[in-house]
Amino acid sequence: MNTSAGEMFESLHAAITTSEATIAVIGLGFVGTPLACKFAEAGFQVTGIDIAPTKVERISGGISPIEGKEPRLKELLAEQVRSGRLRATTDYKACSEAQVVLIAVETPVDRRAKKPRYHELRSALASLGNHLQAGTLVILESTLAPGTTQRLAAPLLEEASGLSVDRDFYLVHSPERVMPGRLLANLENCDRVVGGMSPQAAELAVALYRKVVKADLDVTDALTAELVKTAENAYRDVQIAFANEVALLCESLGADVWRVRELVNKSPGRNMLYPGAGVGGHCIPKDAWLLIANAGIDFHPMLIPAARAVNDGMPPHVLDLVRRGLAAEGKELEGSRIAVLGYAYLENTDDSRNSPSEVLVDRLQALGATVQIHDPWIAAYNGDVSKAVSGSDAVIIMVAHDAYRSLDLAGLCKLMRTPVLVDGRRVFSPSQAEGAGFSFFGLGIGDRKG
Ligand code: SAJ
């Protein structure tokens, strides 16, 4: 490292280790908001930047923009705003005074093309580039398709700023591992990959994260960091797809996948996940596509797209179970009344992003069914479940919310016009459902009589 480069590094490293560095966090969502709060708590002067004026106003008023239960976040944000260490703005000019800039904007995948839609990322990089100063550490926390940091982020920042990566500024990819309901806990306690475009960049990022992360900081290069994040979620998607495929096989053979899974997992080193009515959420469905988005022309992934197809096929499979259940009672989907229990993407949460229930409801309505949705965690649907079920021809359990496990099945069955129960998450056993008077169709449970 030549002297001026050495001085640039030492000066920034000192500013970070003494918490005197000024920080800008671009994107005040699930990732950026806790991040900004924790760095402010560590003593840094932090400016949060977001294009949504409402978010900026809420934070400036000391109110968290994050819905749902997030332990400690509301109080921490209010305290940091009150102390003056955390402020929010829509103006990117704040980046010109920042020695560290973290970007945490969404990186969705186009539903049809299955390719990254980087509009928000490109916009953030271009806006930052216009204000980027030499000697700044830039960290990308958004989940990225492997190769994005080097082939998209670095050139965009260089073009907009006239600076050169590594020589004039430091660039790192350090993917978040947030989970709704555990935003601060995961930030503090999850191991974190720190992928630098140079070893010096990674070293600076480690010094920064050491201020807020109690777990391991695993240093690597940017490409490896991109691969780790997208692969860890694609891995889970493939695991779930395996469970779903075995469930469909069990249905066709007249077996019970839940018993099969229980016994498979008694074999050492096995951990078959749960089959279910679909795979939703803000990361698992999209990260598999990000992982393979830049696969070279010489490599055509087979397993990962196939797993996506299996998991995307589960809501339509639940629809087939409903169709079969109604047919057994001499009814058709068209003109039927269907109660869908669960609209969130995951049990005991209010988050409905990429919800499998949304896919199912759209298809049911397109086929002429009238649908009543219930979900105890979502304000729009958290009325009395017996009202949602009353007069219906089929009730579908799409999410294993704890509240559903104590349902009075016999009581619900009496309210229905036709007693069909389709269980997409094995909340009830066949004997419980049939004992309550239902004609029961369980995902992964074949018809022994058939
Ligand atoms: N699902 C199944 N079967 C399973 C597990 C999940 O069908 O055995 C479905 C769920 O119903 C849901 C979807 O998959 O619709 C995703 O569920 P998830 O348990 O993976 O929860 P997420 O989407 O919140 O994933 C997060 C991720 N964490 C981070 O990104 C930091 C993921 O990497 C974690 O593995 C996961 O939480 C976790 O383990 O809880």
Coordinates of C-alpha atoms and ligand atoms in Angstrom, one line a residue:
M1 CA 0.0 0.0 0.0
N2 CA 1.6 3.3 -1.0
T3 CA 1.8 6.2 1.5
S4 CA -1.3 8.1 0.5
A5 CA -3.2 4.8 0.3
G6 CA -1.8 3.9 3.6
E7 CA -2.8 7.2 5.1
M8 CA -6.3 6.9 3.6
F9 CA -6.7 3.5 5.2
E10 CA -5.3 4.4 8.6
S11 CA -7.3 7.6 8.8
L12 CA -10.6 5.7 8.1
H13 CA -9.7 2.8 10.3
A14 CA -9.0 5.2 13.2
A15 CA -12.3 7.0 12.6
I16 CA -14.2 3.7 12.7
T17 CA -12.5 2.3 15.8
T18 CA -13.0 5.5 17.7
S19 CA -16.7 5.7 16.5
E20 CA -15.9 9.2 15.2
A21 CA -16.7 8.2 11.6
T22 CA -20.0 9.5 10.2
I23 CA -22.3 6.9 8.8
A24 CA -25.0 7.0 6.1
V25 CA -27.5 4.1 5.8
I26 CA -29.4 4.1 2.5
G27 CA -32.8 2.2 2.7
L28 CA -34.7 2.4 6.0
G29 CA -36.6 -0.9 5.9
F30 CA -36.2 -4.2 7.8
V31 CA -32.5 -4.1 7.3
G32 CA -31.5 -0.5 7.3
T33 CA -33.5 0.8 10.3
P34 CA -32.1 -1.6 12.9
L35 CA -28.6 -1.1 11.4
A36 CA -28.8 2.7 11.7
C37 CA -30.1 2.4 15.3
K38 CA -27.3 0.0 16.3
F39 CA -24.5 2.1 14.8
A40 CA -26.0 5.2 16.5
E41 CA -26.1 3.3 19.8
A42 CA -22.4 2.5 19.3
G43 CA -21.7 6.2 19.3
F44 CA -21.5 7.0 15.5
Q45 CA -23.3 10.0 14.0
V46 CA -25.8 8.3 11.6
T47 CA -27.9 9.6 8.9
G48 CA -30.6 7.4 7.5
I49 CA -31.6 8.1 3.8
D50 CA -34.8 6.9 2.2
I51 CA -36.9 8.0 -0.8
A52 CA -40.1 7.6 1.2
P53 CA -40.8 10.9 3.0
T54 CA -43.3 9.2 5.4
K55 CA -40.6 6.9 6.6
V56 CA -38.2 9.8 7.1
E57 CA -40.9 11.8 8.9
R58 CA -41.7 8.9 11.3
I59 CA -38.0 8.3 12.1
S60 CA -37.4 12.0 12.6
G61 CA -40.3 11.9 15.1
G62 CA -38.6 9.1 16.9
I63 CA -41.1 6.5 15.7
S64 CA -40.0 3.2 14.1
P65 CA -41.3 2.6 10.5
I66 CA -41.2 -1.1 11.1
E67 CA -44.6 -2.8 11.7
G68 CA -45.0 -5.9 13.8
K69 CA -43.4 -6.9 17.1
E70 CA -39.7 -6.1 17.0
P71 CA -38.2 -6.4 20.6
R72 CA -36.3 -3.2 21.7
L73 CA -36.4 -1.5 18.3
K74 CA -39.0 1.1 19.0
E75 CA -37.3 2.2 22.2
L76 CA -33.8 2.1 20.7
L77 CA -34.8 4.2 17.7
A78 CA -36.6 6.8 19.9
E79 CA -33.5 7.0 22.2
Q80 CA -31.0 7.5 19.3
V81 CA -33.1 10.1 17.6
R82 CA -33.6 11.9 21.0
S83 CA -29.8 11.8 21.5
G84 CA -29.2 13.4 18.2
R85 CA -27.0 10.6 17.0
L86 CA -29.6 9.3 14.5
R87 CA -31.4 11.5 12.0
A88 CA -33.2 10.7 8.7
T89 CA -33.5 12.5 5.4
T90 CA -34.5 12.0 1.8
D91 CA -31.5 14.0 0.6
Y92 CA -28.5 12.0 -0.7
K93 CA -26.3 15.0 -0.1
A94 CA -25.8 13.6 3.4
C95 CA -23.5 11.0 1.8
S96 CA -20.9 13.6 0.9
E97 CA -20.3 14.0 4.7
A98 CA -20.3 10.2 5.3
Q99 CA -17.1 8.2 5.8
V100 CA -19.1 5.0 5.8
V101 CA -22.2 4.3 3.6
L102 CA -24.3 1.2 3.9
I103 CA -26.9 0.3 1.2
A104 CA -29.8 -1.9 2.3
V105 CA -32.4 -1.5 -0.5
E106 CA -34.6 -4.4 -1.8
T107 CA -33.4 -6.5 -4.7
P108 CA -36.5 -8.3 -5.9
V109 CA -36.7 -10.9 -8.7
D110 CA -38.9 -10.4 -11.7
R111 CA -41.8 -12.9 -11.4
R112 CA -41.8 -13.9 -15.0
A113 CA -38.1 -13.5 -16.1
K114 CA -36.8 -14.8 -12.8
K115 CA -34.0 -12.3 -13.0
P116 CA -32.9 -9.6 -10.5
R117 CA -34.8 -6.3 -10.8
Y118 CA -32.1 -3.9 -9.7
H119 CA -34.0 -0.6 -10.2
E120 CA -33.8 0.3 -6.5
L121 CA -30.1 -0.8 -6.2
R122 CA -29.1 1.1 -9.4
S123 CA -30.8 4.2 -8.2
A124 CA -29.2 4.1 -4.8
L125 CA -25.7 3.5 -6.3
A126 CA -26.1 6.3 -8.8
S127 CA -27.4 8.8 -6.2
L128 CA -24.6 7.8 -3.8
G129 CA -22.0 8.0 -6.6
N130 CA -22.9 11.7 -7.2
H131 CA -21.8 12.4 -3.6
L132 CA -19.2 9.8 -3.0
Q133 CA -15.9 11.2 -1.5
A134 CA -12.5 9.6 -1.6
G135 CA -11.7 7.5 1.4
T136 CA -15.2 6.3 2.0
L137 CA -16.2 2.7 2.9
V138 CA -19.2 1.5 1.0
I139 CA -21.0 -1.7 2.2
L140 CA -23.8 -3.4 0.2
E141 CA -26.1 -5.4 2.6
S142 CA -28.8 -6.2 0.0
T143 CA -28.9 -9.7 -1.2
L144 CA -27.1 -9.8 -4.6
A145 CA -26.7 -12.3 -7.5
P146 CA -23.1 -13.5 -7.5
G147 CA -21.0 -11.1 -9.5
T148 CA -23.1 -8.0 -8.9
T149 CA -20.7 -6.2 -6.6
Q150 CA -17.8 -6.4 -9.1
R151 CA -19.7 -6.1 -12.3
L152 CA -22.5 -3.7 -11.5
A153 CA -21.9 -1.8 -8.2
A154 CA -18.2 -1.0 -8.6
P155 CA -18.6 0.4 -12.2
L156 CA -21.7 2.4 -11.3
L157 CA -20.0 4.0 -8.4
E158 CA -16.9 4.7 -10.4
E159 CA -18.8 6.2 -13.3
A160 CA -20.9 8.5 -11.1
S161 CA -18.1 9.6 -8.8
G162 CA -15.0 9.6 -11.1
L163 CA -13.3 7.7 -8.3
S164 CA -11.7 4.3 -8.6
V165 CA -12.6 1.3 -6.4
D166 CA -9.8 0.2 -4.1
R167 CA -7.6 3.1 -5.0
D168 CA -10.1 5.9 -3.9
F169 CA -12.9 4.1 -2.0
Y170 CA -13.5 0.8 -0.4
L171 CA -16.3 -1.6 -1.5
V172 CA -17.7 -4.5 0.5
H173 CA -20.6 -6.9 0.3
S174 CA -21.8 -8.1 3.7
P175 CA -25.3 -9.7 3.3
E176 CA -27.9 -9.3 6.0
R177 CA -29.4 -12.3 7.9
V178 CA -32.5 -10.5 9.2
M179 CA -35.7 -12.3 10.2
P180 CA -39.0 -10.4 11.0
G181 CA -39.5 -10.4 14.7
R182 CA -35.8 -10.8 15.4
L183 CA -34.3 -7.8 13.6
L184 CA -32.0 -6.6 16.3
A185 CA -31.3 -10.1 17.8
N186 CA -30.1 -11.4 14.4
L187 CA -28.0 -8.3 13.6
E188 CA -26.3 -8.7 17.0
N189 CA -26.0 -12.5 17.2
C190 CA -25.9 -14.0 13.6
D191 CA -22.4 -14.8 12.2
R192 CA -21.8 -12.3 9.3
V193 CA -19.9 -12.8 6.1
V194 CA -17.7 -9.8 5.2
G195 CA -16.8 -9.9 1.5
G196 CA -14.3 -7.2 0.5
M197 CA -13.3 -6.1 -3.0
S198 CA -9.9 -5.9 -1.3
P199 CA -8.5 -7.2 2.0
Q200 CA -8.3 -3.6 3.2
A201 CA -11.9 -3.0 2.5
A202 CA -12.9 -6.2 4.4
E203 CA -10.6 -5.1 7.3
L204 CA -12.4 -1.8 7.6
A205 CA -15.8 -3.4 7.5
V206 CA -14.8 -5.9 10.3
A207 CA -13.7 -2.9 12.4
L208 CA -17.1 -1.4 11.8
Y209 CA -19.3 -4.4 12.4
R210 CA -17.3 -5.4 15.5
K211 CA -19.0 -2.4 17.1
V212 CA -22.4 -4.0 16.8
V213 CA -22.0 -7.8 16.0
K214 CA -21.2 -10.2 18.8
A215 CA -20.9 -13.2 16.6
D216 CA -18.3 -14.3 14.0
L217 CA -17.2 -11.9 11.3
D218 CA -16.1 -14.2 8.4
V219 CA -13.8 -12.4 6.0
T220 CA -13.8 -13.4 2.4
D221 CA -14.1 -11.8 -1.1
A222 CA -17.3 -10.1 -2.5
L223 CA -18.2 -13.0 -4.9
T224 CA -18.0 -15.6 -2.2
A225 CA -20.1 -13.4 0.1
E226 CA -22.8 -13.1 -2.7
L227 CA -22.7 -16.9 -3.2
V228 CA -23.0 -17.7 0.5
K229 CA -26.1 -15.6 1.1
T230 CA -28.0 -16.8 -2.0
A231 CA -26.9 -20.4 -1.6
E232 CA -27.9 -20.6 2.1
N233 CA -31.5 -19.7 1.1
A234 CA -31.5 -21.7 -2.0
Y235 CA -30.3 -24.7 0.1
R236 CA -33.4 -24.3 2.3
D237 CA -35.7 -24.0 -0.8
V238 CA -34.3 -27.3 -2.2
Q239 CA -34.7 -29.0 1.2
I240 CA -38.4 -27.9 1.4
A241 CA -38.9 -29.0 -2.2
F242 CA -37.6 -32.5 -1.4
A243 CA -40.2 -32.7 1.5
N244 CA -42.9 -31.5 -0.9
E245 CA -42.0 -34.0 -3.6
V246 CA -42.1 -36.9 -1.0
A247 CA -45.5 -35.6 0.2
L248 CA -46.9 -35.8 -3.4
L249 CA -45.4 -39.3 -3.8
C250 CA -47.0 -40.4 -0.5
E251 CA -50.4 -39.1 -1.7
S252 CA -50.1 -41.1 -4.9
L253 CA -49.1 -44.2 -3.0
G254 CA -51.6 -43.9 -0.2
A255 CA -49.1 -43.2 2.6
D256 CA -48.7 -40.5 5.2
V257 CA -45.7 -38.2 4.6
W258 CA -45.8 -36.9 8.1
R259 CA -45.2 -40.4 9.5
V260 CA -42.5 -41.0 6.8
R261 CA -40.8 -37.8 7.7
E262 CA -40.8 -38.6 11.4
L263 CA -39.1 -42.0 10.8
V264 CA -36.7 -40.7 8.2
N265 CA -35.5 -38.2 10.7
K266 CA -34.7 -40.9 13.2
S267 CA -32.0 -42.0 10.8
P268 CA -28.7 -40.3 11.8
G269 CA -27.8 -37.1 9.9
R270 CA -31.3 -36.8 8.4
N271 CA -33.4 -33.6 8.8
M272 CA -36.2 -33.8 6.3
L273 CA -38.1 -30.5 6.5
Y274 CA -41.9 -30.0 6.5
P275 CA -44.0 -30.4 3.4
G276 CA -46.6 -27.7 3.1
A277 CA -49.0 -25.6 1.1
G278 CA -46.2 -23.4 -0.4
V279 CA -43.0 -21.4 0.1
G280 CA -43.4 -17.7 0.6
G281 CA -41.6 -14.8 2.3
H282 CA -39.2 -12.1 1.4
C283 CA -36.1 -14.2 0.8
I284 CA -36.4 -18.0 0.2
P285 CA -38.4 -17.8 -3.1
K286 CA -36.3 -15.1 -4.7
D287 CA -32.8 -16.0 -3.4
A288 CA -32.7 -19.2 -5.4
W289 CA -33.2 -17.2 -8.6
L290 CA -30.5 -14.7 -7.6
L291 CA -28.1 -17.5 -6.9
I292 CA -28.2 -18.8 -10.5
A293 CA -29.0 -15.5 -12.2
N294 CA -25.5 -15.0 -13.5
A295 CA -24.6 -18.6 -14.2
G296 CA -22.2 -18.7 -17.2
I297 CA -23.4 -19.8 -20.6
D298 CA -21.5 -23.0 -20.0
F299 CA -23.6 -24.0 -17.0
H300 CA -27.3 -24.7 -16.9
P301 CA -28.6 -25.3 -13.3
M302 CA -31.2 -28.1 -13.1
L303 CA -31.8 -28.8 -9.4
I304 CA -32.5 -25.2 -8.2
P305 CA -35.1 -24.3 -10.9
A306 CA -36.7 -27.7 -10.4
A307 CA -37.0 -27.1 -6.7
R308 CA -38.6 -23.7 -7.3
A309 CA -41.1 -25.4 -9.7
V310 CA -42.0 -28.0 -7.0
N311 CA -42.5 -25.4 -4.3
D312 CA -44.4 -23.1 -6.7
G313 CA -46.6 -26.1 -7.5
M314 CA -47.9 -26.5 -4.0
P315 CA -50.7 -23.9 -3.9
P316 CA -52.1 -25.4 -7.2
H317 CA -51.8 -28.8 -5.6
V318 CA -53.9 -27.6 -2.6
L319 CA -56.4 -26.3 -5.2
D320 CA -56.6 -29.9 -6.6
L321 CA -57.2 -31.3 -3.2
V322 CA -60.1 -28.8 -2.8
R323 CA -61.5 -29.8 -6.2
R324 CA -61.3 -33.5 -5.2
G325 CA -62.9 -32.8 -1.9
L326 CA -65.8 -31.0 -3.4
A327 CA -66.2 -33.5 -6.2
A328 CA -66.5 -36.3 -3.5
E329 CA -69.5 -34.3 -2.2
G330 CA -71.0 -33.8 -5.7
K331 CA -69.9 -30.1 -5.8
E332 CA -67.8 -28.1 -8.2
L333 CA -65.4 -25.2 -7.6
E334 CA -67.5 -22.8 -9.6
G335 CA -70.2 -21.3 -7.3
S336 CA -68.6 -22.9 -4.2
R337 CA -67.9 -20.9 -1.0
I338 CA -64.4 -21.5 0.3
A339 CA -62.8 -20.4 3.7
V340 CA -59.0 -19.9 3.6
L341 CA -57.5 -20.0 7.0
G342 CA -54.1 -18.3 7.0
Y343 CA -52.9 -15.5 4.7
A344 CA -49.4 -14.7 6.2
Y345 CA -46.5 -16.5 4.5
L346 CA -45.4 -18.1 7.8
E347 CA -47.0 -19.3 11.1
N348 CA -47.5 -16.8 13.9
T349 CA -46.5 -13.7 11.8
D350 CA -48.4 -10.9 10.1
D351 CA -46.0 -10.8 7.1
S352 CA -47.8 -11.8 3.9
R353 CA -45.1 -11.1 1.4
N354 CA -45.2 -13.7 -1.4
S355 CA -47.8 -15.6 0.5
P356 CA -48.8 -19.0 -1.0
S357 CA -52.4 -18.1 0.1
E358 CA -52.4 -15.2 -2.3
V359 CA -51.7 -17.5 -5.2
L360 CA -54.4 -20.0 -4.0
V361 CA -57.1 -17.3 -3.4
D362 CA -56.4 -15.7 -6.9
R363 CA -56.9 -19.1 -8.5
L364 CA -60.0 -20.0 -6.6
Q365 CA -61.6 -16.7 -7.5
A366 CA -60.6 -17.1 -11.1
L367 CA -62.4 -20.4 -11.1
G368 CA -65.6 -18.9 -9.8
A369 CA -65.4 -19.7 -6.1
T370 CA -66.3 -17.2 -3.5
V371 CA -63.5 -16.9 -0.9
Q372 CA -63.5 -15.9 2.7
I373 CA -60.0 -15.2 4.2
H374 CA -59.2 -15.5 7.8
D375 CA -55.9 -14.8 9.6
P376 CA -55.6 -14.0 13.3
W377 CA -52.4 -12.0 12.7
I378 CA -53.6 -9.8 9.9
A379 CA -56.0 -6.9 10.7
A380 CA -58.0 -7.2 7.5
Y381 CA -58.8 -10.8 8.2
N382 CA -58.7 -11.4 12.0
G383 CA -62.4 -11.5 12.6
D384 CA -64.3 -14.5 14.1
V385 CA -63.2 -17.6 12.3
S386 CA -66.7 -19.2 12.6
K387 CA -68.0 -16.3 10.5
A388 CA -65.4 -17.0 7.8
V389 CA -66.3 -20.7 7.8
S390 CA -70.1 -20.4 8.2
G391 CA -71.9 -21.6 5.1
S392 CA -68.8 -22.7 3.2
D393 CA -68.3 -25.8 1.2
A394 CA -64.6 -26.3 2.1
V395 CA -62.2 -24.9 4.7
I396 CA -58.5 -24.8 3.8
I397 CA -55.7 -24.5 6.4
M398 CA -52.9 -22.7 4.6
V399 CA -50.8 -21.5 7.6
A400 CA -50.1 -23.4 10.8
H401 CA -50.8 -20.5 13.1
D402 CA -50.9 -21.7 16.8
A403 CA -54.5 -20.2 17.0
Y404 CA -55.7 -22.8 14.6
R405 CA -54.6 -25.8 16.6
S406 CA -57.3 -25.2 19.2
L407 CA -60.1 -24.8 16.7
D408 CA -63.4 -26.5 17.7
L409 CA -63.6 -28.7 14.6
A410 CA -67.0 -30.2 15.4
G411 CA -68.4 -26.8 16.0
L412 CA -67.0 -25.5 12.7
C413 CA -68.2 -28.5 10.8
K414 CA -71.8 -27.8 11.9
L415 CA -71.6 -24.3 10.4
M416 CA -70.6 -25.5 6.9
R417 CA -72.8 -26.1 3.9
T418 CA -70.5 -28.9 2.8
P419 CA -68.1 -30.5 5.3
V420 CA -64.8 -30.5 3.4
L421 CA -61.5 -29.8 5.3
V422 CA -58.2 -29.5 3.3
D423 CA -55.2 -29.3 5.6
G424 CA -52.1 -27.8 3.9
R425 CA -49.9 -27.9 7.0
R426 CA -50.9 -31.0 9.0
V427 CA -52.5 -29.0 11.8
F428 CA -54.9 -31.8 12.3
S429 CA -54.8 -35.6 11.9
P430 CA -57.3 -37.5 9.7
S431 CA -58.9 -39.0 12.7
Q432 CA -59.4 -35.6 14.4
A433 CA -61.0 -34.2 11.3
E434 CA -63.1 -37.2 10.4
G435 CA -64.2 -37.6 14.0
A436 CA -65.5 -34.0 13.9
G437 CA -67.6 -34.8 10.8
F438 CA -65.3 -33.6 8.0
S439 CA -64.4 -35.2 4.7
F440 CA -60.7 -34.7 5.2
F441 CA -58.0 -34.2 2.5
G442 CA -54.5 -33.7 4.0
L443 CA -51.5 -32.6 2.0
G444 CA -49.1 -35.5 1.8
I445 CA -51.7 -38.0 3.2
G446 CA -52.8 -40.5 0.6
D447 CA -56.2 -42.1 0.5
R448 CA -55.7 -45.6 1.8
K449 CA -59.2 -46.5 0.6
G450 CA -58.2 -45.4 -2.9
Ligands
SAJ1 N1 -41.6 -23.7 4.8 C1 -42.1 -25.0 4.5 N2 -41.5 -26.0 5.1 C2 -40.4 -25.9 6.0 C3 -40.0 -24.6 6.3 C4 -40.6 -23.5 5.7 O1 -43.0 -25.1 3.7 O2 -39.9 -26.9 6.5 C5 -42.2 -22.5 4.2 C6 -42.9 -21.6 5.2 O3 -44.2 -21.9 5.4 C7 -42.7 -20.2 4.4 C8 -41.4 -20.4 3.6 O4 -41.2 -21.8 3.5 O5 -43.8 -20.0 3.6 C9 -40.2 -19.7 4.3 O6 -40.2 -20.1 5.6 P1 -38.8 -20.0 6.4 O7 -39.0 -20.8 7.7 O8 -37.6 -20.3 5.6 O9 -38.8 -18.5 6.9 P2 -38.1 -17.2 6.3 O10 -38.6 -17.0 4.9 O11 -38.4 -16.1 7.2 O12 -36.6 -17.6 6.2 C10 -35.7 -17.0 7.1 C11 -34.3 -17.0 6.5 N3 -33.4 -16.2 7.3 C12 -32.7 -15.2 6.8 O13 -32.8 -14.9 5.6 C13 -31.8 -14.5 7.7 C14 -33.8 -18.3 6.2 O14 -32.4 -18.2 5.8 C15 -33.8 -19.1 7.5 O15 -33.3 -20.4 7.3 C16 -35.2 -19.2 8.0 O16 -35.7 -17.9 8.3 C17 -35.3 -20.0 9.3 O17 -34.5 -21.0 9.4 O18 -36.2 -19.7 10.1

